[in-house]
Short mmCIF file of C-alpha atoms in Angstrom, two decimals:
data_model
loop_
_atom_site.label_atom_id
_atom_site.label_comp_id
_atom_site.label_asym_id
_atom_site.label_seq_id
_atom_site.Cartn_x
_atom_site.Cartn_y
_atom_site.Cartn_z
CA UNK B 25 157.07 -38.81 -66.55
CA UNK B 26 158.74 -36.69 -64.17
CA UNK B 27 158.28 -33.97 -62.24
CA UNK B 28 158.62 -31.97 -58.78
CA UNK B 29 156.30 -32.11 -55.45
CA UNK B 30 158.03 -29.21 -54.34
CA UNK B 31 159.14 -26.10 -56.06
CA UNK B 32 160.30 -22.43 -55.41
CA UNK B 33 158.64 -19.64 -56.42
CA UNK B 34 161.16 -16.12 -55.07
CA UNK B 35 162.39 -18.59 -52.32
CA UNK B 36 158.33 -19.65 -51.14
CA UNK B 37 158.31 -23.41 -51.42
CA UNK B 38 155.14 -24.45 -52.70
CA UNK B 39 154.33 -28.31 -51.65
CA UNK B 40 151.33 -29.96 -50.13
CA UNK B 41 152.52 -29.45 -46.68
CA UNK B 42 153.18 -25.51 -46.97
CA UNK B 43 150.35 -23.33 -47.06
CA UNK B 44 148.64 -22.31 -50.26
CA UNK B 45 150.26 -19.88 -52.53
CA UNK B 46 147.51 -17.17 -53.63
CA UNK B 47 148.23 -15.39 -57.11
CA UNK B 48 145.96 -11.99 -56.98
CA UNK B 49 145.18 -11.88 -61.21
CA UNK B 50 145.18 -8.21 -61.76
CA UNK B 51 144.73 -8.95 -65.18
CA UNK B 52 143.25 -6.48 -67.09
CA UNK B 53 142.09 -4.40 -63.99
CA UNK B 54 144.81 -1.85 -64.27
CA UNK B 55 141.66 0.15 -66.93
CA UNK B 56 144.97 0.94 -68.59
CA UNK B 57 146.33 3.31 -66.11
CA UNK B 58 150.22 2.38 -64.87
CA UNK B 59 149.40 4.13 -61.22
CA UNK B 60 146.27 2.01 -60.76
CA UNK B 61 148.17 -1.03 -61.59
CA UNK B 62 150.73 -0.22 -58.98
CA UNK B 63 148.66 0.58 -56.29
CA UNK B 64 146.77 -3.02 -57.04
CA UNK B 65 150.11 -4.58 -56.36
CA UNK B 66 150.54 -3.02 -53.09
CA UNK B 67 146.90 -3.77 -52.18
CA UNK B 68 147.10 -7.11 -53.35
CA UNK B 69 149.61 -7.78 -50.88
CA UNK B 70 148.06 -6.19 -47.92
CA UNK B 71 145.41 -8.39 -48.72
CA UNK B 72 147.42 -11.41 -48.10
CA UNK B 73 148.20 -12.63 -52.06
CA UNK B 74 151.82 -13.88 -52.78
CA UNK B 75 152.00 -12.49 -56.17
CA UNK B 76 150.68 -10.23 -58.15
CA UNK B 77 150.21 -11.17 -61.45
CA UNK B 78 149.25 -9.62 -65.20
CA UNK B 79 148.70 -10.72 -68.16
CA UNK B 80 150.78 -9.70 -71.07
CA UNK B 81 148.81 -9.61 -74.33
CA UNK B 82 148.66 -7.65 -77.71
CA UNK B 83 145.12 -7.10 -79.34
CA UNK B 84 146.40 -8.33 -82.74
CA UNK B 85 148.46 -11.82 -81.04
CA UNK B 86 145.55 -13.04 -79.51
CA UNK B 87 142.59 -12.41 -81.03
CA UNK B 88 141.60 -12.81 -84.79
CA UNK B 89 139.06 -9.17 -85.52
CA UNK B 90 137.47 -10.89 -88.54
CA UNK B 91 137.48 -13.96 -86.23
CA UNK B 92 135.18 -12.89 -83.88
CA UNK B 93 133.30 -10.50 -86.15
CA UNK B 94 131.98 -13.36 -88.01
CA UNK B 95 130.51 -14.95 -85.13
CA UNK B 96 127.83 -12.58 -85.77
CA UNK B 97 127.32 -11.27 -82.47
CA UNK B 98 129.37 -11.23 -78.98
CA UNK B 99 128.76 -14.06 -76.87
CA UNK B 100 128.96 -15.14 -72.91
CA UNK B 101 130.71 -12.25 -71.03
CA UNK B 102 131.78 -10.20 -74.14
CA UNK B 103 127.85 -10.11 -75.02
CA UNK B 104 127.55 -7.04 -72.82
CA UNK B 105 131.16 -5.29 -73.67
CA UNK B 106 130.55 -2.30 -75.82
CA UNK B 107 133.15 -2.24 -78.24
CA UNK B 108 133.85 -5.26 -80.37
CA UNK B 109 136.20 -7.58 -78.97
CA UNK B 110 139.30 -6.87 -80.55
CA UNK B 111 138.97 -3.15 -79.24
CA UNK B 112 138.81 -4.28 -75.77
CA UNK B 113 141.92 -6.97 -75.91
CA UNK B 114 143.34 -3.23 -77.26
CA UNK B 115 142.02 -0.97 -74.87
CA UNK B 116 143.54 -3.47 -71.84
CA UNK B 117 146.86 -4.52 -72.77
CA UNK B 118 149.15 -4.10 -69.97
CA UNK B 119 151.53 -1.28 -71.77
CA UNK B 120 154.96 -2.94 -72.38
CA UNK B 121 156.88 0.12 -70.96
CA UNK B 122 154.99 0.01 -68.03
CA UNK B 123 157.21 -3.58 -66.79
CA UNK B 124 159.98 -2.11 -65.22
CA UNK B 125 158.09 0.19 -63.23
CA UNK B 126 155.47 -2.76 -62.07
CA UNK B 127 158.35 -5.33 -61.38
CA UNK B 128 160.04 -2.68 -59.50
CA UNK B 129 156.64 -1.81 -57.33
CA UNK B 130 156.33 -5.26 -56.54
CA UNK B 131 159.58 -5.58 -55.18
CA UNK B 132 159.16 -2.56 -53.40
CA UNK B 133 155.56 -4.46 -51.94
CA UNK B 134 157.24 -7.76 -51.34
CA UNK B 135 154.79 -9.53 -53.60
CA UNK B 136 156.75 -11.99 -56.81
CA UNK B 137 155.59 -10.69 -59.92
CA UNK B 138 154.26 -13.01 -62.64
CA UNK B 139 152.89 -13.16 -65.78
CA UNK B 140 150.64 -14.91 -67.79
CA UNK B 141 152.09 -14.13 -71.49
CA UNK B 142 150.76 -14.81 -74.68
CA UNK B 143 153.42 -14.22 -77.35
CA UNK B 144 156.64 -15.17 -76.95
CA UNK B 145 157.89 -11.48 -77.06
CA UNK B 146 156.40 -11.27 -73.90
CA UNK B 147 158.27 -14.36 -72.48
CA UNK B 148 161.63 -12.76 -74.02
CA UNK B 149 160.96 -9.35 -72.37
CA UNK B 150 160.18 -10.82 -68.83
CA UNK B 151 161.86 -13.49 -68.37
CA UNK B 152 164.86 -12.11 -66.63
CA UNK B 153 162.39 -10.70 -63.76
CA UNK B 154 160.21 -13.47 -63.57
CA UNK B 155 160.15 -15.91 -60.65
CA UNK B 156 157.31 -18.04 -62.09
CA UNK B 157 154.70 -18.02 -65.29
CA UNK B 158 151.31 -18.98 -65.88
CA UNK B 159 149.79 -20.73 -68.84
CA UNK B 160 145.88 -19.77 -69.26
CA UNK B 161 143.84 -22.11 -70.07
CA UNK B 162 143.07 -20.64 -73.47
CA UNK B 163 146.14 -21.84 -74.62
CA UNK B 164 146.15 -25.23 -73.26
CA UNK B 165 146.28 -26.81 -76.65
CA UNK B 166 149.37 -24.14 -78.40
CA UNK B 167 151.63 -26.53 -77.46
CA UNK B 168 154.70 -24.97 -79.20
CA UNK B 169 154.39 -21.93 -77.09
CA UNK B 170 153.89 -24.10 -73.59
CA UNK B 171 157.03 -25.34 -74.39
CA UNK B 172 158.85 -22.37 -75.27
CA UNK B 173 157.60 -21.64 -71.92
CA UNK B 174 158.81 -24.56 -69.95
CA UNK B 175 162.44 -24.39 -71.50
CA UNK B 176 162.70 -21.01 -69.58
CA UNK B 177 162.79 -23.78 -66.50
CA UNK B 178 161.02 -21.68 -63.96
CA UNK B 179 157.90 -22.46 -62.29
CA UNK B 180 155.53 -23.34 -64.25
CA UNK B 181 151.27 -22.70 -63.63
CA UNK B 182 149.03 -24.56 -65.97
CA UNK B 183 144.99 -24.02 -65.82
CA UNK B 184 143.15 -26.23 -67.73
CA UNK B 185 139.52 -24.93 -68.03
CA UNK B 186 137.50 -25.86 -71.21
CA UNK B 187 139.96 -28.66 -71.71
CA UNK B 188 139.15 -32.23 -71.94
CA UNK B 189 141.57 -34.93 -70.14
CA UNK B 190 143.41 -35.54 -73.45
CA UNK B 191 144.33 -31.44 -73.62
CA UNK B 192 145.47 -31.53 -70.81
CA UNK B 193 147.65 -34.66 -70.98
CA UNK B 194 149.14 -33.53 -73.82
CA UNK B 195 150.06 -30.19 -72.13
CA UNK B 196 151.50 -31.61 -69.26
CA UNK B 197 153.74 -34.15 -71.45
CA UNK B 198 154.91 -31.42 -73.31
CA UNK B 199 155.61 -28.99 -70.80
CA UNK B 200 157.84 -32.25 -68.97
CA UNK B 201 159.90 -32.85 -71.77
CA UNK B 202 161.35 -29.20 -70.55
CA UNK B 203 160.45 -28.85 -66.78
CA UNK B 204 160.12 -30.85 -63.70
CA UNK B 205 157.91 -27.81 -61.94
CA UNK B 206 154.79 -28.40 -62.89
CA UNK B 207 151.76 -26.69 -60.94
CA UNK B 208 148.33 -28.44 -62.75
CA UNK B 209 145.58 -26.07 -61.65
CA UNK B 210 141.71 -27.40 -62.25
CA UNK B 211 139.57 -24.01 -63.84
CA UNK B 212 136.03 -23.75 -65.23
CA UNK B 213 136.33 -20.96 -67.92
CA UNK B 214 133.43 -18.69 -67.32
CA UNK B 215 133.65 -15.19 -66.77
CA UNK B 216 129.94 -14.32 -66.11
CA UNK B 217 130.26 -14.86 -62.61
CA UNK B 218 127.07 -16.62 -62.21
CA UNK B 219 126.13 -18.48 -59.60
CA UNK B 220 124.87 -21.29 -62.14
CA UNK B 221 128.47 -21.53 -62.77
CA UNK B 222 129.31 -23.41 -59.21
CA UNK B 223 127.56 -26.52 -61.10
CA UNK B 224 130.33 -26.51 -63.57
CA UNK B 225 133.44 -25.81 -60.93
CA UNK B 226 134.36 -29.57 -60.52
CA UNK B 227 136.14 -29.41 -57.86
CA UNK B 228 136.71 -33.27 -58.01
CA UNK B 229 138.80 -33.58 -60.95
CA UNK B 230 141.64 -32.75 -58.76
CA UNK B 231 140.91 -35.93 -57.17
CA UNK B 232 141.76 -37.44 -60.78
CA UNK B 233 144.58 -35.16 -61.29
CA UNK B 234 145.97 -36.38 -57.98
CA UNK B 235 145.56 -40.15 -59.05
CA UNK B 236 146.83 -39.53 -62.66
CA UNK B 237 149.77 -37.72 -61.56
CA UNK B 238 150.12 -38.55 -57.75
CA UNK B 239 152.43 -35.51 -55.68
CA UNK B 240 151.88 -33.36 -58.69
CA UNK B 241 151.50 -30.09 -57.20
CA UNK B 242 147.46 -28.93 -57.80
CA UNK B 243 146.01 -25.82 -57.73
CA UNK B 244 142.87 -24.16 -58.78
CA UNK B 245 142.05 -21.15 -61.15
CA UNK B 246 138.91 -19.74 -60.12
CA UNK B 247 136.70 -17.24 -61.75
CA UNK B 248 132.86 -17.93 -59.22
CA UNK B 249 132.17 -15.62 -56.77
CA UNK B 250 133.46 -15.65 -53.16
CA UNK B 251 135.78 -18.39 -51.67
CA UNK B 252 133.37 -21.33 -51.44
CA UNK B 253 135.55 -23.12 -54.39
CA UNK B 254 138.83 -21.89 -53.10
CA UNK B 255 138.61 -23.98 -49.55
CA UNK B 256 137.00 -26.87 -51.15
CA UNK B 257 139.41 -27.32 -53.52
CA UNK B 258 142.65 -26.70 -50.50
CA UNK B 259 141.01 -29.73 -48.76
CA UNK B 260 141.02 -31.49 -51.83
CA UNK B 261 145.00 -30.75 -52.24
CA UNK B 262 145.14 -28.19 -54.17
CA UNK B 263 148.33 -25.45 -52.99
CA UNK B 264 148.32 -22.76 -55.61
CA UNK B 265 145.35 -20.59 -55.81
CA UNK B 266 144.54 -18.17 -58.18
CA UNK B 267 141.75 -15.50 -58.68
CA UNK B 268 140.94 -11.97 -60.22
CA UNK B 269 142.11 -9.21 -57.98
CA UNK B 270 140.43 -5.24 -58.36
CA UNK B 271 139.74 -2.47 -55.65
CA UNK B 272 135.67 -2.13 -56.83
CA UNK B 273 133.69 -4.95 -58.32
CA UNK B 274 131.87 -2.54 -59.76
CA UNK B 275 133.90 -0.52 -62.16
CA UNK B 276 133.44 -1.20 -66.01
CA UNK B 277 135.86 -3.33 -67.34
CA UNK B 278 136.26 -6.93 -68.71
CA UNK B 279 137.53 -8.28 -65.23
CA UNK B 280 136.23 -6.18 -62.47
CA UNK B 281 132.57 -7.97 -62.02
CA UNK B 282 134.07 -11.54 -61.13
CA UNK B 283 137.09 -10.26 -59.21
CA UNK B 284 137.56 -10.34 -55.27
CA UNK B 285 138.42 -7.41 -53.89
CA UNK B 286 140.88 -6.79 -50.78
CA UNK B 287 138.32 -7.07 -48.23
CA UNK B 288 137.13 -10.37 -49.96
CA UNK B 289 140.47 -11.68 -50.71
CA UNK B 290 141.55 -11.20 -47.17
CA UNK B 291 138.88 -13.12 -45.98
CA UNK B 292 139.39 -15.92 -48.28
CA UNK B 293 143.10 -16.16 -47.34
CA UNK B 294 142.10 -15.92 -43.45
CA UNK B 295 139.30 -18.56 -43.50
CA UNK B 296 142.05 -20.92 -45.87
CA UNK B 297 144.71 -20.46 -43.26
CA UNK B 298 142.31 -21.62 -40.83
CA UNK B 299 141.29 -24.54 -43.04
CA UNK B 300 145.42 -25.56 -43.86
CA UNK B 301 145.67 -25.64 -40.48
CA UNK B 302 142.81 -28.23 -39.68
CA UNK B 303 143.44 -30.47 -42.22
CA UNK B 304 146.32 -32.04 -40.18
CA UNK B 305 148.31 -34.94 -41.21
CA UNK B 306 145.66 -37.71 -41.48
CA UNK B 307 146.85 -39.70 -38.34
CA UNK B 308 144.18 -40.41 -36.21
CA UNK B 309 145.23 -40.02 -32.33
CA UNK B 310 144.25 -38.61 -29.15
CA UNK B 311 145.73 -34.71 -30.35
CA UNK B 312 147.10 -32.79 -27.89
CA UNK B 313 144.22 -30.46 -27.10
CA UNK B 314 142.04 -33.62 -26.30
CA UNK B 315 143.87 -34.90 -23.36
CA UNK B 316 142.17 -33.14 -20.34
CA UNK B 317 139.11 -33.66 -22.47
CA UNK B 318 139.45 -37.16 -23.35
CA UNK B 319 139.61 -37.93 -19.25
CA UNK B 320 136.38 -35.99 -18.21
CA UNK B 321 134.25 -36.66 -21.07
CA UNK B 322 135.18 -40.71 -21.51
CA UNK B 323 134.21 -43.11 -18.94
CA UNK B 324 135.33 -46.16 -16.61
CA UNK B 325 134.04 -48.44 -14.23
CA UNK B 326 132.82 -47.37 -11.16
CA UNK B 327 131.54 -49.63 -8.26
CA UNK B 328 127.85 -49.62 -7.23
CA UNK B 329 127.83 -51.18 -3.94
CA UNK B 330 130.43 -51.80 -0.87
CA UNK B 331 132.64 -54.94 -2.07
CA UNK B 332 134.58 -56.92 0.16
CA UNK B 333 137.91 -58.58 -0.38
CA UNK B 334 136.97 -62.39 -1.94
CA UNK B 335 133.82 -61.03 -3.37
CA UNK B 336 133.15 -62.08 -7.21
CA UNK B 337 132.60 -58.89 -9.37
CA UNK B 338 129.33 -58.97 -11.50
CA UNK B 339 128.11 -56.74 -14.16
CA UNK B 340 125.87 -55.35 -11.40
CA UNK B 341 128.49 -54.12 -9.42
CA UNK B 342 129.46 -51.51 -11.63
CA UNK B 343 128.67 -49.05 -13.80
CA UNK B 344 129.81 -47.21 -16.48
CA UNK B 345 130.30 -43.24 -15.15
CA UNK B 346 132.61 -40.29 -16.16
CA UNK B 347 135.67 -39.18 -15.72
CA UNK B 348 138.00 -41.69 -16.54
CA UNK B 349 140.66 -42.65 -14.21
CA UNK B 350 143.83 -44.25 -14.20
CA UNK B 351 144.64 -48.03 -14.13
CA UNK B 352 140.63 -48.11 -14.47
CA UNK B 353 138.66 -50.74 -16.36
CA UNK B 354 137.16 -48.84 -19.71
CA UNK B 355 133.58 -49.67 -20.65
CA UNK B 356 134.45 -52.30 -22.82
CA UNK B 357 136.82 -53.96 -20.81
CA UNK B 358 133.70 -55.14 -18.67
CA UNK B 359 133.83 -58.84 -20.14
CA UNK B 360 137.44 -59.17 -18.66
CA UNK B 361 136.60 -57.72 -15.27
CA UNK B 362 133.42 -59.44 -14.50
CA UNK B 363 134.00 -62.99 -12.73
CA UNK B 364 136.84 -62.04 -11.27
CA UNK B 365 137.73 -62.51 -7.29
CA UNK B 366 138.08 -58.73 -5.54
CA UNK B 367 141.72 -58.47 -3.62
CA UNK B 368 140.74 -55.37 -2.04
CA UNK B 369 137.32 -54.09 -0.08
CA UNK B 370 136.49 -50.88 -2.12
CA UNK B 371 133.47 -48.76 -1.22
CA UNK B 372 130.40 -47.26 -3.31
CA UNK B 373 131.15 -44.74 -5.63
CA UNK B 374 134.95 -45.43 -6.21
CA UNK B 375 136.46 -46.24 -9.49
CA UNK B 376 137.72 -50.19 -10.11
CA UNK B 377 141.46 -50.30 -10.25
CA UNK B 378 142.39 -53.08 -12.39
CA UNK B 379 145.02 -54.13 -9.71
CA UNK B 380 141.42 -54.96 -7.34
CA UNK B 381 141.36 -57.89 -9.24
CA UNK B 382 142.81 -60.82 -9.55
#
């Protein structure tokens, strides 16, 4: 099995040693309304998100009417929308005729524009301006379309919420047969945004994505409030991020109550950066901010009494005191100095130098 630990997106490599790509899912926030989606796009990338991403769906491709009708009554988040659920997949499709303008507003914003799309007319109509898709975890077990999908060769996001481990390995086999870039992102589908749901994020299993397919590149698709998830899961390895993007929490709508918002989103991209950059490389070491502090806070041997050249040094004769000099005898180098015949007279209060001894 084969695949990439680095890959492109518009030029942005994505690998474990770059900092983590953020995708802000406008999703169905755009209420239907082509100049609100555009001005999400622009404020998704003052906010700090490298793309900008909808989600191209038609009422009638992705959800059965009679299907969910005779479940008997909306469930989880859809138990409070108030039109059945096939009228809401209607009401917030992202309008096919509305693509050129949004691919050209991103471009204009400087933010890659991606999709998640779920019927292959979408994939026909996009691909040409598409830098990247996104698989949702709803449709981690169609495996026909994720490969349709990865023979387009690009990029490819999978999330793999409400999956078991045998989903998803059968996604990502099928989506190799086609393409080497692979991003596997761990996702816990809820969209009540309860806090409850934190119990269910499992952040670890991208410690057992990372031993099952070691490099992969990991990311996370995240639907809990804040950013807790989002830096746990960036020391855990993960490099693509992706979360629900509106202007107001509050408005009505399908997405808006578990999205960030810019002020939130540019808080959880600051506090990442600041994360990505104290991970470091693993190598323990005196770093390069320590030194000064490494000499005044460790200590050395320092003499507690006038000694005279010829004397024998005992444990009494020193003790252990800060800063450390050099040439010195470190704390636990007492065993080696102690016994040993004194070359030069040194007075009380000076540091041993190791060439004292003999």
């Amino acid at each position: 099995m084969q695949y990439d630990s680095s890959i492109s997106v518009n030029g942005r490599s994505i690998t474990i040693d770059q900092p983590s790509y953020f995708i802000a899912d406008i999703a169905a926030n755009h209420d239907g309304d082509l100049e609100r989606a555009k001005a999400l796009i622009w404020l998704a990338k003052e906010a700090g998100a490298d793309a900008a991403k909808f989600q191209h769906f038609k009422a009638e491709k992705i959800v059965s009417d009679l299907g969910f009708k005779s479940l008997g009554s909306q469930q989880s988040h859809q138990a409070n929308w108030k039109k059945s659920v096939f009228e809401v997949f209607q009401d917030y499709e992202c309008n096919r005729e509305w693509n050129q303008e949004l691919i050209e507003t991103a471009a204009q914003a400087k933010i890659d524009f991606i999709t998640t799309p779920y019927d292959t007319d979408a994939v026909d109509e996009l691909d040409p301006y598409l830098p990247a898709y996104k698989i949702g975890s709803g449709d981690i077990t169609w495996i026909e379309f994720i490969e349709y999908v990865a023979k387009r060769n690009k990029p490819l996001f999978i999330a793999s919420g409400a999956s078991n481990l045998a989903d998803v390995e059968r996604a990502v086999a099928a989506a190799l047969q086609h393409n080497r870039q692979l991003v596997l992102m761990q996702c816990n589908t809820n969209y009540t945004g309860s806090l409850e749901n934190f119990r269910f994020i499992n952040l670890n299993v991208l410690k057992s994505y990372a031993l099952k397919y070691p490099e992969m590149i990991l990311g996370l698709s995240d639907h809990s409030p804040g950013h807790a998830t989002v830096l746990g899961a960036i020391a855990l390895g993960a490099r693509v991020v992706e979360k629900h993007f509106t202007d107001d929490a509050s408005r009505v709508g399908p997405d808006h109550g578990f999205s960030m918002t810019p002020k939130t989103w540019r808080e959880m991209v600051d506090r990442s950066r600041e994360l990505e950059n104290a991970l470091g490389d693993g190598i323990k070491r005196v770093e390069p901010n320590e030194t000064q502090t490494a000499s005044l806070q460790q200590r050395c041997l320092y003499l507690t009494r006038d000694i005279g050249v010829g004397e024998i040094l005992s444990a009494a004769d020193v003790e252990a005191l800060r800063p450390v000099q050099d040439n010195s005898f470190k704390p636990y180098e007492l065993v080696t100095a102690i016994g040993k015949k004194m070359l030069h007279g040194r007075k009380r209060g000076e540091f041993l130098l190791k060439s004292d001894l003999e």
